[in-house]
Amino acid sequence: MGRSRKRMTPNQSDQNPIDSSKSKRAKEAEPEEELLNQQKRRTQKNKPDSELSLVGPPVPASEALKRWPSRYSNSTKVSSAKKKGTVQSLEGGSKEEGEVLQAKCHYTKAMVDGCVYNLGDSAYVKADEGDLDYIARIVELFESTDGEPYFTAQWFYRAKDTVIKDHEDLIDKKRVFLSDIKDDNPLNCIVSKIKIAKVGANINLEAKEKKIPPCDLYYDMKYSLPYLTFSNIINETNGGDNDTSSTISSESDSNNVPVVPVMRLLDLYSGCGAMSTGLCIGASLSGVKLVTSWAVDINPHACKSLKKNHPETQVRNEAAEDFLSLLKEWPILCKKYAQGKELDQSPDLVIEEEGEEEEEEEEGEEKGEEKENDNDEDSSVSDGEFEVEKLLAICYGDPNKAKKSGVYFKVRWMGYGPKYDTWEPIDGLSDCQEKVKEFVTKGYRSNILPFPGDVDVICGGPPCQGISGFNRFRNPEAPLEDMKNRQLVVYMNIIDYLKPKYVLMENVVDILKFAGGFLGRYAIGRLVSMNYQARLGMMAAGSYGLPQFRMRVFLWGAQPLKKLPQYPLPTHGDKGKGGVPNEFEEITVAYDKNQPCELEKALSLGDAISDLPQVNNDAKEDERTYGTTARTEFQKFIRLKRNNVVSLATAQIASHPGLLYDHRPLELNVDDFERVCHIPKKKGANFRDLAGVLVGDDNKVKWDPSVERVLLKSGKPLVPDYAMTYVRGTSPKPFGRLWWDEIVNTVVTRAEPHNQIIIHPLQDRVLTVRENARLQGFPDCYQLFGPIKERYIQVGNAVAVPVGIALGYTFGLACQGLSDDQPLTKLPFKFPNCLSQLSSALVVDVDDSD
């Protein structure tokens, strides 16, 4: 977002391994010198000096000066990376300055309690009474100018000292995480020597376990406070792999022209496909061809919208847990049926998708067509017998509601049409083995389902409705026992099974607010337990070119040898504000305070929708002409024809380039429409402007005793009681009218004006589906399907398209090995200009002439 803020230092975070038992507030209040004093008080005071010493000859002065120049500097001011008694800042940019503990000489060995410690050895370091001792690597041994022996510790984190916290049970008890944090400590802080082994990164847990040598602890990642990052230890390895040189290596055609690498994406809880659409566009802008090969959602209308806009995608309308069960059954079926030479034949044969069959049936009914083979008399099958013509689809679950879950095939019966198709259990098709083999073989060749290792990217936002503020029965003690939150577990289980190279999870900010961020911590803990690198951040849609605030959480995951994608810095200023949990405030993607940045002007409602034609409350047309020209740059690019939009141009679908889709509102009932007509057409207007309502000095509404209550034509009150009592009478939202220079805080899934500001500035109706879609960054060519309320749901549940584009771009850089190890990066483009495959000068406005 456009705002800036002070960047956290480790001793202000609850993830600081030096002082993990204290509250964040207490740590912020403690001066740095006091931290050192506390540390000294924690040492073993009864340990006589004779039991500890720096041993052996000192490091030659010339070598010591070269290796540790700040220890022998005449200047007393150096960077805080070596500040006395403090930890270093992990964030790039400007650093504070402070004193460096000056040295008389350096050593390579020390003795504590009769045990010799060398540079590079690891040790337990004394903690407060009752706390587990800290874990450190000894990276420096020196005698201070006042004759005291010191060591510099590079600290390790236990899982419970990181953002994972109470989910430490997910992580091997012997596994720790290296940090970049170093500080100076009196030598008598050392308790005992331990052996910490470095283990090579490996996504295969079994293979990794076999390579762990005898040791007390081991580490394979480091943990950094900025954006709560678990990542590869670059300076101890050869660096991250990149995908364009491995499994998706960029080949050349016969003319030696490089072929753009193709990566396959699985969109879970896909909705209408906004997140994957944005990611694919962004990846394309980086030079990577990312294709949504598979998508899964339980909402049939959302699935239809996705399929219509992305016909190349295998779209599955089913529960995610059933999808996972089918994924596990599919390799078994393929091994049994899809063996032999037929797998090497041409893959032209494809599975007929369930949705296509249903559409065929619907179209036939609309036209009054009768299928010739729908008549039993034309069938050669004897009475009481049915013959399988072909198998159309496969699923796992209980499609017949018979309380019997398992593998089912959708059957087209010989002599019958689509309306007689049925789901049959695989056990009931024992006499149709050839049909099963034919289906499985075709499905195998067509990649209708992925095998483990087939998926390059999994994205999705598992619903966690159990944390919603509207849920009166939330369980803060055990959120995962609430079935409404179980999809987070299913999402992680699918990742565990398929083992994609990259993961991107999206969710509401409440995942970090509710129960101390229990679910967010679980998510990152699961990824790390599966040996994925991980990074956590929050992004606001308004910061990337939309007139909507919409803060959301994004969790990146990457296999151990891959580059962990960065977060894209904001491109636009924003007008929004929203609740961000204090504990996680520093993972908001933003420029640092005082960091120079040039941001585009924040967008407002008028920038996005002022060009759209007027429609009435009762409008029913799904398609209409624009009738106007674009008035802003945003409108010019959001109107792009499909064949000019990056990534969408390759989808061969029938769409008229001059038509505007889904520009129709939810039709208000008679009473609500009459109420809306009474709301003044001015900025800030709402139910408080209606007759009989007064607003007190405390901002609470009350009835005007001098005005008789106004009634509607139906006899119901003009001002409903619920408007007066909403949020104890303090909210201006009921029947609120938007204005051109404002933004929408968050596009939601409902369009009723009872408790939200959603009325059009100048028209007596709520915002249309298309207007909401523009606020989410959908190109106008992206068509939605289903009942009107379902379309609002699809738009409201979507990940804002420009946010997806920005993340897709940083993903593309990472998988090509083009990004560095910093958590943030700048974008070379802005939305919506980036949608165009053409230069800005060549973009022609869509109007009635098309």
mmCIF file of C-alpha atoms in Angstrom, residues 514-714:
data_model
loop_
_atom_site.group_PDB
_atom_site.id
_atom_site.type_symbol
_atom_site.label_atom_id
_atom_site.label_comp_id
_atom_site.label_asym_id
_atom_site.label_seq_id
_atom_site.Cartn_x
_atom_site.Cartn_y
_atom_site.Cartn_z
ATOM 1 C CA PHE A 514 -8.675 -14.935 15.692
ATOM 2 C CA ALA A 515 -7.324 -16.903 18.656
ATOM 3 C CA GLY A 516 -3.924 -15.241 18.463
ATOM 4 C CA GLY A 517 -3.498 -16.138 14.814
ATOM 5 C CA PHE A 518 -3.954 -19.856 15.505
ATOM 6 C CA LEU A 519 -4.952 -20.807 11.955
ATOM 7 C CA GLY A 520 -2.334 -18.672 10.258
ATOM 8 C CA ARG A 521 0.366 -20.162 12.469
ATOM 9 C CA TYR A 522 -0.944 -23.641 11.696
ATOM 10 C CA ALA A 523 -0.757 -22.990 7.948
ATOM 11 C CA ILE A 524 2.848 -21.859 8.005
ATOM 12 C CA GLY A 525 3.713 -24.665 10.434
ATOM 13 C CA ARG A 526 2.275 -27.272 8.079
ATOM 14 C CA LEU A 527 4.290 -25.936 5.151
ATOM 15 C CA VAL A 528 7.519 -25.918 7.144
ATOM 16 C CA SER A 529 6.792 -29.412 8.473
ATOM 17 C CA MET A 530 6.604 -30.553 4.832
ATOM 18 C CA ASN A 531 10.024 -28.947 4.228
ATOM 19 C CA TYR A 532 8.641 -26.008 2.252
ATOM 20 C CA GLN A 533 10.187 -22.602 2.535
ATOM 21 C CA ALA A 534 7.523 -20.124 3.631
ATOM 22 C CA ARG A 535 6.867 -16.402 3.781
ATOM 23 C CA LEU A 536 3.871 -14.503 5.172
ATOM 24 C CA GLY A 537 2.588 -11.097 4.084
ATOM 25 C CA MET A 538 -0.512 -8.911 3.869
ATOM 26 C CA MET A 539 -1.462 -6.937 0.765
ATOM 27 C CA ALA A 540 -4.181 -4.347 0.164
ATOM 28 C CA ALA A 541 -5.910 -4.347 -3.236
ATOM 29 C CA GLY A 542 -6.038 -0.551 -3.293
ATOM 30 C CA SER A 543 -2.251 -0.433 -3.338
ATOM 31 C CA TYR A 544 -2.224 -2.109 -6.756
ATOM 32 C CA GLY A 545 -4.654 0.035 -8.722
ATOM 33 C CA LEU A 546 -8.200 -0.509 -7.440
ATOM 34 C CA PRO A 547 -10.675 1.777 -5.644
ATOM 35 C CA GLN A 548 -11.044 -0.821 -2.904
ATOM 36 C CA PHE A 549 -9.034 -1.379 0.283
ATOM 37 C CA ARG A 550 -9.452 -5.161 0.747
ATOM 38 C CA MET A 551 -6.552 -6.322 2.891
ATOM 39 C CA ARG A 552 -5.766 -10.029 2.556
ATOM 40 C CA VAL A 553 -3.122 -12.455 3.851
ATOM 41 C CA PHE A 554 -0.887 -14.293 1.375
ATOM 42 C CA LEU A 555 1.347 -17.219 2.303
ATOM 43 C CA TRP A 556 4.067 -18.251 -0.125
ATOM 44 C CA GLY A 557 5.576 -21.722 -0.084
ATOM 45 C CA ALA A 558 8.424 -23.118 -2.180
ATOM 46 C CA GLN A 559 10.231 -26.432 -2.290
ATOM 47 C CA PRO A 560 13.686 -26.382 -0.682
ATOM 48 C CA LEU A 561 15.750 -25.950 -3.846
ATOM 49 C CA LYS A 562 13.495 -23.285 -5.379
ATOM 50 C CA LYS A 563 13.638 -19.533 -5.015
ATOM 51 C CA LEU A 564 11.067 -18.311 -2.522
ATOM 52 C CA PRO A 565 8.909 -15.697 -4.315
ATOM 53 C CA GLN A 566 8.901 -12.126 -3.084
ATOM 54 C CA TYR A 567 6.030 -9.760 -2.391
ATOM 55 C CA PRO A 568 5.480 -6.905 -4.862
ATOM 56 C CA LEU A 569 5.710 -3.402 -3.463
ATOM 57 C CA PRO A 570 2.688 -1.110 -3.966
ATOM 58 C CA THR A 571 2.249 0.759 -7.217
ATOM 59 C CA HIS A 572 -0.543 3.100 -6.090
ATOM 60 C CA GLY A 573 -1.431 5.210 -3.136
ATOM 61 C CA ASP A 574 -4.609 4.219 -1.359
ATOM 62 C CA LYS A 575 -7.406 5.821 0.601
ATOM 63 C CA GLY A 576 -8.385 2.801 2.629
ATOM 64 C CA LYS A 577 -7.927 1.686 6.152
ATOM 65 C CA GLY A 578 -8.676 -1.518 7.924
ATOM 66 C CA GLY A 579 -7.977 -3.559 10.995
ATOM 67 C CA VAL A 580 -4.527 -5.121 10.954
ATOM 68 C CA PRO A 581 -3.530 -7.228 13.981
ATOM 69 C CA ASN A 582 -0.826 -5.386 15.923
ATOM 70 C CA GLU A 583 1.272 -8.505 16.309
ATOM 71 C CA PHE A 584 1.435 -8.925 12.535
ATOM 72 C CA GLU A 585 1.479 -5.276 11.494
ATOM 73 C CA GLU A 586 5.031 -5.509 10.194
ATOM 74 C CA ILE A 587 4.166 -8.070 7.520
ATOM 75 C CA THR A 588 2.035 -5.513 5.682
ATOM 76 C CA VAL A 589 3.637 -5.123 2.266
ATOM 77 C CA ALA A 590 4.647 -1.471 2.129
ATOM 78 C CA TYR A 591 7.554 0.868 1.697
ATOM 79 C CA ASP A 592 9.599 1.638 4.799
ATOM 80 C CA LYS A 593 9.143 4.952 6.508
ATOM 81 C CA ASN A 594 11.229 7.617 4.779
ATOM 82 C CA GLN A 595 11.993 5.234 1.919
ATOM 83 C CA PRO A 596 11.579 7.172 -1.341
ATOM 84 C CA CYS A 597 8.835 5.900 -3.588
ATOM 85 C CA GLU A 598 6.849 7.181 -6.533
ATOM 86 C CA LEU A 599 3.293 5.901 -6.380
ATOM 87 C CA GLU A 600 0.442 6.405 -8.792
ATOM 88 C CA LYS A 601 -2.503 8.390 -7.502
ATOM 89 C CA ALA A 602 -5.047 6.377 -5.547
ATOM 90 C CA LEU A 603 -8.078 5.408 -7.611
ATOM 91 C CA SER A 604 -11.646 6.299 -6.706
ATOM 92 C CA LEU A 605 -15.027 4.868 -7.617
ATOM 93 C CA GLY A 606 -15.499 7.304 -10.490
ATOM 94 C CA ASP A 607 -12.225 6.256 -12.082
ATOM 95 C CA ALA A 608 -13.548 2.710 -12.332
ATOM 96 C CA ILE A 609 -17.256 2.871 -13.179
ATOM 97 C CA SER A 610 -18.283 6.354 -14.356
ATOM 98 C CA ASP A 611 -18.374 5.230 -18.010
ATOM 99 C CA LEU A 612 -20.874 2.407 -17.556
ATOM 100 C CA PRO A 613 -24.356 2.943 -19.024
ATOM 101 C CA GLN A 614 -27.338 3.690 -16.834
ATOM 102 C CA VAL A 615 -29.432 0.666 -15.840
ATOM 103 C CA ASN A 616 -32.571 0.370 -13.759
ATOM 104 C CA ASN A 617 -33.206 -1.596 -10.608
ATOM 105 C CA ASP A 618 -35.158 -4.219 -12.559
ATOM 106 C CA ALA A 619 -32.655 -4.638 -15.429
ATOM 107 C CA LYS A 620 -32.357 -8.263 -16.528
ATOM 108 C CA GLU A 621 -30.120 -8.161 -19.610
ATOM 109 C CA ASP A 622 -26.878 -10.136 -19.287
ATOM 110 C CA GLU A 623 -25.429 -8.465 -22.376
ATOM 111 C CA ARG A 624 -25.693 -4.879 -23.568
ATOM 112 C CA THR A 625 -23.726 -2.346 -25.556
ATOM 113 C CA TYR A 626 -21.571 0.230 -23.812
ATOM 114 C CA GLY A 627 -23.194 3.239 -25.427
ATOM 115 C CA THR A 628 -20.382 5.399 -24.053
ATOM 116 C CA THR A 629 -16.647 5.852 -24.407
ATOM 117 C CA ALA A 630 -14.031 5.368 -21.725
ATOM 118 C CA ARG A 631 -13.399 8.431 -19.574
ATOM 119 C CA THR A 632 -10.296 7.318 -17.683
ATOM 120 C CA GLU A 633 -7.194 5.263 -18.359
ATOM 121 C CA PHE A 634 -8.527 2.553 -16.050
ATOM 122 C CA GLN A 635 -11.729 2.296 -18.078
ATOM 123 C CA LYS A 636 -9.813 2.236 -21.351
ATOM 124 C CA PHE A 637 -7.802 -0.832 -20.375
ATOM 125 C CA ILE A 638 -10.479 -2.657 -18.407
ATOM 126 C CA ARG A 639 -12.595 -2.644 -21.610
ATOM 127 C CA LEU A 640 -9.964 -4.549 -23.601
ATOM 128 C CA LYS A 641 -11.183 -7.225 -25.968
ATOM 129 C CA ARG A 642 -10.365 -10.751 -24.900
ATOM 130 C CA ASN A 643 -7.906 -11.281 -27.741
ATOM 131 C CA ASN A 644 -5.905 -8.287 -26.500
ATOM 132 C CA VAL A 645 -5.698 -9.361 -22.849
ATOM 133 C CA VAL A 646 -2.502 -11.077 -21.718
ATOM 134 C CA SER A 647 -3.048 -14.793 -21.031
ATOM 135 C CA LEU A 648 -6.760 -14.694 -21.927
ATOM 136 C CA ALA A 649 -6.149 -14.242 -25.642
ATOM 137 C CA THR A 650 -5.256 -17.904 -26.136
ATOM 138 C CA ALA A 651 -8.631 -19.121 -24.840
ATOM 139 C CA GLN A 652 -10.802 -19.801 -27.871
ATOM 140 C CA ILE A 653 -14.276 -18.908 -26.677
ATOM 141 C CA ALA A 654 -17.200 -17.224 -28.331
ATOM 142 C CA SER A 655 -17.627 -13.674 -27.069
ATOM 143 C CA HIS A 656 -18.717 -10.511 -28.827
ATOM 144 C CA PRO A 657 -15.988 -7.895 -28.398
ATOM 145 C CA GLY A 658 -18.401 -4.967 -28.309
ATOM 146 C CA LEU A 659 -20.698 -6.263 -25.586
ATOM 147 C CA LEU A 660 -20.742 -5.437 -21.901
ATOM 148 C CA TYR A 661 -21.517 -8.432 -19.706
ATOM 149 C CA ASP A 662 -23.194 -8.731 -16.290
ATOM 150 C CA HIS A 663 -24.090 -5.052 -15.991
ATOM 151 C CA ARG A 664 -27.265 -5.689 -14.033
ATOM 152 C CA PRO A 665 -28.053 -5.183 -10.345
ATOM 153 C CA LEU A 666 -29.721 -7.302 -7.739
ATOM 154 C CA GLU A 667 -33.365 -6.289 -8.037
ATOM 155 C CA LEU A 668 -34.473 -4.767 -4.760
ATOM 156 C CA ASN A 669 -37.885 -5.610 -3.395
ATOM 157 C CA VAL A 670 -40.583 -2.962 -3.641
ATOM 158 C CA ASP A 671 -40.025 -1.594 -0.135
ATOM 159 C CA ASP A 672 -36.238 -1.381 -0.362
ATOM 160 C CA PHE A 673 -36.439 0.209 -3.805
ATOM 161 C CA GLU A 674 -38.769 2.882 -2.440
ATOM 162 C CA ARG A 675 -36.357 3.510 0.440
ATOM 163 C CA VAL A 676 -33.418 3.839 -1.953
ATOM 164 C CA CYS A 677 -35.359 6.375 -4.025
ATOM 165 C CA HIS A 678 -35.636 8.554 -0.904
ATOM 166 C CA ILE A 679 -31.867 8.590 -0.276
ATOM 167 C CA PRO A 680 -30.491 11.965 -1.477
ATOM 168 C CA LYS A 681 -28.031 11.906 -4.357
ATOM 169 C CA LYS A 682 -25.148 13.501 -2.502
ATOM 170 C CA LYS A 683 -21.923 12.464 -0.852
ATOM 171 C CA GLY A 684 -22.375 10.700 2.465
ATOM 172 C CA ALA A 685 -26.122 10.185 2.100
ATOM 173 C CA ASN A 686 -27.742 7.288 3.953
ATOM 174 C CA PHE A 687 -30.799 6.427 6.040
ATOM 175 C CA ARG A 688 -29.902 9.213 8.475
ATOM 176 C CA ASP A 689 -31.070 11.699 5.843
ATOM 177 C CA LEU A 690 -34.603 10.309 5.934
ATOM 178 C CA ALA A 691 -37.475 12.000 7.706
ATOM 179 C CA GLY A 692 -37.818 11.286 11.409
ATOM 180 C CA VAL A 693 -34.174 10.456 12.150
ATOM 181 C CA LEU A 694 -31.935 12.554 14.391
ATOM 182 C CA VAL A 695 -28.227 12.088 15.123
ATOM 183 C CA GLY A 696 -27.006 12.913 18.616
ATOM 184 C CA ASP A 697 -23.667 14.312 19.716
ATOM 185 C CA ASP A 698 -22.578 10.750 20.476
ATOM 186 C CA ASN A 699 -23.136 9.807 16.806
ATOM 187 C CA LYS A 700 -26.095 7.636 17.737
ATOM 188 C CA VAL A 701 -29.353 7.876 15.854
ATOM 189 C CA LYS A 702 -32.672 8.452 17.568
ATOM 190 C CA TRP A 703 -36.234 9.096 16.544
ATOM 191 C CA ASP A 704 -37.368 12.691 16.093
ATOM 192 C CA PRO A 705 -40.371 12.972 18.425
ATOM 193 C CA SER A 706 -41.716 15.910 16.439
ATOM 194 C CA VAL A 707 -42.051 13.876 13.236
ATOM 195 C CA GLU A 708 -44.655 11.219 12.740
ATOM 196 C CA ARG A 709 -43.103 8.003 11.461
ATOM 197 C CA VAL A 710 -43.221 7.960 7.669
ATOM 198 C CA LEU A 711 -44.681 4.882 6.021
ATOM 199 C CA LEU A 712 -44.082 3.306 2.639
ATOM 200 C CA LYS A 713 -46.846 2.529 0.168
ATOM 201 C CA SER A 714 -46.948 -0.980 1.627
#
